[in-house]
Structures are given as C-alpha cells and as structure tokens.
PDB file of C-alpha atoms in Angstrom:
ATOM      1  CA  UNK A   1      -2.314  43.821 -31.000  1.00 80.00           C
ATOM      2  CA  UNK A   2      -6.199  43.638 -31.455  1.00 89.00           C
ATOM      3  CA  UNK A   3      -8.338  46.113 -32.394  1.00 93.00           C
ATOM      4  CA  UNK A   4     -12.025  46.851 -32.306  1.00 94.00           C
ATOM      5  CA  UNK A   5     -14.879  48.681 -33.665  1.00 96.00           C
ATOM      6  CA  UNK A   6     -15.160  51.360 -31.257  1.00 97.00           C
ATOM      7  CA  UNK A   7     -19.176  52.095 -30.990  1.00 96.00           C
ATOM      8  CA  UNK A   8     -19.628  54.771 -28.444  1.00 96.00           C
ATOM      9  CA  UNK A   9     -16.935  57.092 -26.299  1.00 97.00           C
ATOM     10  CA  UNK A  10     -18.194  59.009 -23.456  1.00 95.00           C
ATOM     11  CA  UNK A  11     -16.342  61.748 -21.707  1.00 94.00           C
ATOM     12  CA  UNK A  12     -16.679  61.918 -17.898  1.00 88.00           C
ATOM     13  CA  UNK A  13     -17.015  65.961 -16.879  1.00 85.00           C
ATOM     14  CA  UNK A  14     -17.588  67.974 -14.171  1.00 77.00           C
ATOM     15  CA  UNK A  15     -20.167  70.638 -13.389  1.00 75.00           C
ATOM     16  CA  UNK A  16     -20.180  72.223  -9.903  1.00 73.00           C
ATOM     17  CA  UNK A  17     -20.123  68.984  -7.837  1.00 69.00           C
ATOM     18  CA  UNK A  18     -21.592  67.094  -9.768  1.00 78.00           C
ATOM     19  CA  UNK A  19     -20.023  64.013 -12.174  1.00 77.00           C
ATOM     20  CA  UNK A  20     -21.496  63.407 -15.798  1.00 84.00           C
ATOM     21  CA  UNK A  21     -21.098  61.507 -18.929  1.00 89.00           C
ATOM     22  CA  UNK A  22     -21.043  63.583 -21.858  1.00 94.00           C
ATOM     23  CA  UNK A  23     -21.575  61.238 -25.105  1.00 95.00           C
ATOM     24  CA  UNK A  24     -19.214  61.985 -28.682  1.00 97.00           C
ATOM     25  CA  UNK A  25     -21.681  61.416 -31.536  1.00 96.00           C
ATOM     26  CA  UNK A  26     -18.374  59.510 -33.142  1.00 96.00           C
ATOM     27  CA  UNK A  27     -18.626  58.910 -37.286  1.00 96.00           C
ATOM     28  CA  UNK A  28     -16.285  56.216 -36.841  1.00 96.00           C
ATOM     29  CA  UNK A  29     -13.900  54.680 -34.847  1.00 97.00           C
ATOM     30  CA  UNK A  30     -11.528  51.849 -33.644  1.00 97.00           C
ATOM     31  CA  UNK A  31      -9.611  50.735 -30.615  1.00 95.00           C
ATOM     32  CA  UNK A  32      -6.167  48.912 -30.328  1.00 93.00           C
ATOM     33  CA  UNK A  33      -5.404  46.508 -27.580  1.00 87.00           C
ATOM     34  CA  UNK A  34      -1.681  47.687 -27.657  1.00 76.00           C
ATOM     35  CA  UNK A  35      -1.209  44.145 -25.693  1.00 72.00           C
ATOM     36  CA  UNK A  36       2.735  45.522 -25.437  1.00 72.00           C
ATOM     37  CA  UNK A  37       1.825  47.466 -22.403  1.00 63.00           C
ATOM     38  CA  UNK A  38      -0.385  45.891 -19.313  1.00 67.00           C
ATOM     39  CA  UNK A  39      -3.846  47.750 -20.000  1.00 67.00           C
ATOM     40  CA  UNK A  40      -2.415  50.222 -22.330  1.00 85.00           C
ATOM     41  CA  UNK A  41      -4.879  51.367 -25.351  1.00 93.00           C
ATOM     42  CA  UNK A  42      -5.014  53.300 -28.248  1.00 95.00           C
ATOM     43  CA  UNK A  43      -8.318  54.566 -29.167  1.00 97.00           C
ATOM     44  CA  UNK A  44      -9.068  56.901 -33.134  1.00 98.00           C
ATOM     45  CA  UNK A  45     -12.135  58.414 -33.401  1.00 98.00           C
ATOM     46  CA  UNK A  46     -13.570  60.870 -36.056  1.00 98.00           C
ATOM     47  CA  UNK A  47     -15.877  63.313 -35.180  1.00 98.00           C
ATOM     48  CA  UNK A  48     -17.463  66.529 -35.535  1.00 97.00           C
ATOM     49  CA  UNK A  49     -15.342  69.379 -35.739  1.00 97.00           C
ATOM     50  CA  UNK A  50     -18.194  71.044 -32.951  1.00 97.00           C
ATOM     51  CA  UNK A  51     -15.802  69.007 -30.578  1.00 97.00           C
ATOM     52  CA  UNK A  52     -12.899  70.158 -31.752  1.00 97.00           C
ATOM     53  CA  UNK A  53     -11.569  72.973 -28.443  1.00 95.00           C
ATOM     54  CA  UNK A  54     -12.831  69.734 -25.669  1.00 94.00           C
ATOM     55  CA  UNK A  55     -10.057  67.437 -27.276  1.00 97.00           C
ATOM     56  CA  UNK A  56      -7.646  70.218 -28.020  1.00 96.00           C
ATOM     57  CA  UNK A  57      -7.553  72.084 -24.548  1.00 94.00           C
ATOM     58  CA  UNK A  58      -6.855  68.609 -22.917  1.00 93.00           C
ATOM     59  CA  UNK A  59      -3.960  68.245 -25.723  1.00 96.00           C
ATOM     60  CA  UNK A  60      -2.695  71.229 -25.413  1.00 96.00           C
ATOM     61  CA  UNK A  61      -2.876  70.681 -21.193  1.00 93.00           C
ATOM     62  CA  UNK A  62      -1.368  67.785 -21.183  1.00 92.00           C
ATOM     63  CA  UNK A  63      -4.288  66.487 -18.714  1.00 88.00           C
ATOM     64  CA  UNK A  64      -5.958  63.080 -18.665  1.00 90.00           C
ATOM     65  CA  UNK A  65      -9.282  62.366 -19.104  1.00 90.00           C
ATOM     66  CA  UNK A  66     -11.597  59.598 -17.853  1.00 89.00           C
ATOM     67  CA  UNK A  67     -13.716  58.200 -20.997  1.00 92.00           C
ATOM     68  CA  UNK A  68     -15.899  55.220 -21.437  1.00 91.00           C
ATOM     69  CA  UNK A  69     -15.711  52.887 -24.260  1.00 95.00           C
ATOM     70  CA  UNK A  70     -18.421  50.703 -25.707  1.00 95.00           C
ATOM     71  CA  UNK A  71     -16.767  48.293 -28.529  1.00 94.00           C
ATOM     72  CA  UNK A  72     -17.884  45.710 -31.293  1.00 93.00           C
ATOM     73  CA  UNK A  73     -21.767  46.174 -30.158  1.00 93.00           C
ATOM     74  CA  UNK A  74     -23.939  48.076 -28.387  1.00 91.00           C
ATOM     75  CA  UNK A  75     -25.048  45.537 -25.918  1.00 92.00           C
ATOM     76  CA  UNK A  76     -21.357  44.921 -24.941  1.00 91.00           C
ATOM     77  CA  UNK A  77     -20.883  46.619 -21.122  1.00 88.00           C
ATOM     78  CA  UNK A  78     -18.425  49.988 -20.896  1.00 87.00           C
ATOM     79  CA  UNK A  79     -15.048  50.001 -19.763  1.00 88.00           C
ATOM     80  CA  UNK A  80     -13.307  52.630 -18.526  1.00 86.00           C
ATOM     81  CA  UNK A  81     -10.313  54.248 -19.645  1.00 88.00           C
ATOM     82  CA  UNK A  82      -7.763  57.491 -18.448  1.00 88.00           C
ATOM     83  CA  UNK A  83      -6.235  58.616 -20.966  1.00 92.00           C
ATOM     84  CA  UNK A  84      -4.269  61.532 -22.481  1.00 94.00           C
ATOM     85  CA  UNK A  85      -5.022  62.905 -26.228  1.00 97.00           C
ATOM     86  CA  UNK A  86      -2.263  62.122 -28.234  1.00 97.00           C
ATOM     87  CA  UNK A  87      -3.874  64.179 -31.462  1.00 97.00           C
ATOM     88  CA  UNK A  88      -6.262  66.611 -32.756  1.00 98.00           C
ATOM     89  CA  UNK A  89      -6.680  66.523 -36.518  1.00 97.00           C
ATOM     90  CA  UNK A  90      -8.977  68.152 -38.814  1.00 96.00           C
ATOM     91  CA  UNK A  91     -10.129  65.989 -41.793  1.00 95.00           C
ATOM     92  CA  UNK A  92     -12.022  67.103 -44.293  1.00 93.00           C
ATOM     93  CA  UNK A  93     -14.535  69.475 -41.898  1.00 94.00           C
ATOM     94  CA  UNK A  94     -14.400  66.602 -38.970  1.00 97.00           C
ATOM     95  CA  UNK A  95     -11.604  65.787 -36.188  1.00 98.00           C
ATOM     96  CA  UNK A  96      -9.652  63.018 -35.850  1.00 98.00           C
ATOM     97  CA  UNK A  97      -8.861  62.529 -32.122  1.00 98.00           C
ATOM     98  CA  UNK A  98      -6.191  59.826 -30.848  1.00 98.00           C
ATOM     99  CA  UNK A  99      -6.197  59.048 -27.352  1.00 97.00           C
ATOM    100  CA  UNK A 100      -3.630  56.523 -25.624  1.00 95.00           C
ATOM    101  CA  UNK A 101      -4.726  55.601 -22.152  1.00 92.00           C
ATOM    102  CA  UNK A 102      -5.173  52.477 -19.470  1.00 88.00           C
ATOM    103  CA  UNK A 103      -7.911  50.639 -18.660  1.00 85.00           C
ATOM    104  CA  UNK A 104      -9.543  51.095 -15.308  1.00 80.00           C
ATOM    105  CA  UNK A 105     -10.348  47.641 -14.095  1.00 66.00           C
ATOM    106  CA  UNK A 106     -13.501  49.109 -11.894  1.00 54.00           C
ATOM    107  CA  UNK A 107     -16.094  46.788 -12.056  1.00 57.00           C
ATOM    108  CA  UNK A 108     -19.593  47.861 -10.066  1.00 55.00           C
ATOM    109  CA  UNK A 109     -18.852  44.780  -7.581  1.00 53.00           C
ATOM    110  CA  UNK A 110     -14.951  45.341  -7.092  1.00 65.00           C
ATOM    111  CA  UNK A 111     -16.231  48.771  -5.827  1.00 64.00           C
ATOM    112  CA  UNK A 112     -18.918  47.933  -3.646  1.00 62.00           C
ATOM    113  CA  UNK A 113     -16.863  45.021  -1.690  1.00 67.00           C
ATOM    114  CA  UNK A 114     -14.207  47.496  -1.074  1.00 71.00           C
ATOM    115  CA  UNK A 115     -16.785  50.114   0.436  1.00 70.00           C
ATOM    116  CA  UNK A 116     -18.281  47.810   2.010  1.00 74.00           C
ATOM    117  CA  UNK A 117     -15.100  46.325   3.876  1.00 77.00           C
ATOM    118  CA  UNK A 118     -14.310  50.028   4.156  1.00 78.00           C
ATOM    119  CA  UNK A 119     -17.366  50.457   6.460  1.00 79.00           C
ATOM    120  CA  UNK A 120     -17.559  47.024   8.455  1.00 81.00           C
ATOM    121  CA  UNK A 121     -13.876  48.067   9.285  1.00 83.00           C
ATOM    122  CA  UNK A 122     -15.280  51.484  11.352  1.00 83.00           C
ATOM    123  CA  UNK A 123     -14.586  53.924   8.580  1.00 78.00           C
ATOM    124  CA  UNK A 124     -17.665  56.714   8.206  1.00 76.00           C
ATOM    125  CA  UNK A 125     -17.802  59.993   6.298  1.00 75.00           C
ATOM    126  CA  UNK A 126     -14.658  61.932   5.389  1.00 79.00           C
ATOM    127  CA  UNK A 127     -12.175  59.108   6.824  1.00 79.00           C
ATOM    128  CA  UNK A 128     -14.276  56.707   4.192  1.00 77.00           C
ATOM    129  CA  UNK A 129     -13.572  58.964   1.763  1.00 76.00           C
ATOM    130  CA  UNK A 130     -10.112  59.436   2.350  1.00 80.00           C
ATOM    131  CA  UNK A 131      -9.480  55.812   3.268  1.00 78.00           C
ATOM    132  CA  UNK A 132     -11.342  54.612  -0.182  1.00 75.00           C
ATOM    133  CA  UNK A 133      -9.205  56.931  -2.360  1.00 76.00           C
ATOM    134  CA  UNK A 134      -6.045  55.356  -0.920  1.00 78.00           C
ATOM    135  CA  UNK A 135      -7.222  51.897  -1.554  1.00 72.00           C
ATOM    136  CA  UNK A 136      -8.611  52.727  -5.273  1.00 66.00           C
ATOM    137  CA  UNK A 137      -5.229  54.348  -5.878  1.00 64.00           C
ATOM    138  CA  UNK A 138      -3.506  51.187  -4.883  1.00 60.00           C
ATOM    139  CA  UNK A 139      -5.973  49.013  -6.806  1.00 53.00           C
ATOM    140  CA  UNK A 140      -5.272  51.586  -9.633  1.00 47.00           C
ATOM    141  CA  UNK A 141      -1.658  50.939 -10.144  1.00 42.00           C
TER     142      UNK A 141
END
C-alpha cells in the first residue's frame, strides 16, 4: 500500500442541468493506494461537522459519488475517483469521512480523441451522446 497527503477533495454535484465541483474545506487528510485491488482507493478526511448530512445521505443511500482528489501538493493535477462512503464519524465537533472508491483513468486527451473519433465516424447529437456513453462505460471497466 502507499498512502498520501490528501490536499484537496472536491465533490462533483448537480444543480438543474448543470455539473459542479463543490470543494470540502478538509482539516486533514490521507489517501491509500490499496495496490490489492486494480485502481481501488481508500481516502480519510476530517472535516467540518457543517458537512456532516452530504456524506451521511450518500452513506446511508448506498450511492456513489464522483470526487476529485488533489494529493502531496497543490500543483499536483486532480484525479478522479467514484466512490462510495464507507463512514461518517463525529470527532470531537468535526467528521471523519472514509470513502473507498476507483480511480477514473479520464485524462482531458483520452476524452477528446474518443469524441473526436466519435464524430469523424458520422456520429452527431443524441447518437454522439449515446454512442460516447457506451464507449466511456467500456473504457470505465
């Protein structure tokens, strides 16, 4: 296993249509390279308690969540993670959240190259859409 200073978590959420990141002011935090499973991490965070029903509703749901990760420094790029909360702890007037989820190897140019393959092959509007969900899923897995 390796671990790492964890220096920023973002959550991805959704308002109406539209996609954001909301940032976790985190206290402190780490992340495990579980290395035992392909991709598989373990991320422990403490923060406010303020954040305490977003981490426990997903718990309690059962429902993964798409988060990006900074580690060691703050020039380091994000990665991207789904990943289910394991725990929701309260310490001491904060919350300790676990989450345990895979990394989502989705980097800017892997994405572009497939849409644009996507769209020299004929495919346009709804079919692109349709047609790049199927190939992310498979690049997913």
């Amino acid at each position: 296993m390796k671990t790492f200073r964890l220096i920023s978590i973002e959550v991805l959420e959704k308002a109406g249509d539209e996609l954001y990141n909301r940032e976790i002011s985190i206290q402190d935090g780490l992340i495990i390279d579980r290395e035992i499973d392909k991709d598989r991490w373990l991320i422990e965070f403490l923060i406010p308690k303020s954040y305490y029903e977003l981490f426990q509703e997903n718990h309690e749901r059962q429902q993964e969540i798409v988060v990006q990760v900074r580690i060691t420094k703050s020039t380091n790029p994000k990665a991207t993670i789904v990943a289910k909360v394991n725990s929701v702890n309260e310490i001491d007037g904060d919350i300790n959240v676990i989450l345990i989820g895979n990394l989502v190897n989705r980097e800017r140019e892997q994405v572009e190259h497939m849409l644009q393959d996507l769209i020299e092959a004929g495919y346009q509007g709804v079919s692109l859409l349709k047609k790049f969900k199927e190939k992310n899923q498979e690049s997913f897995y």
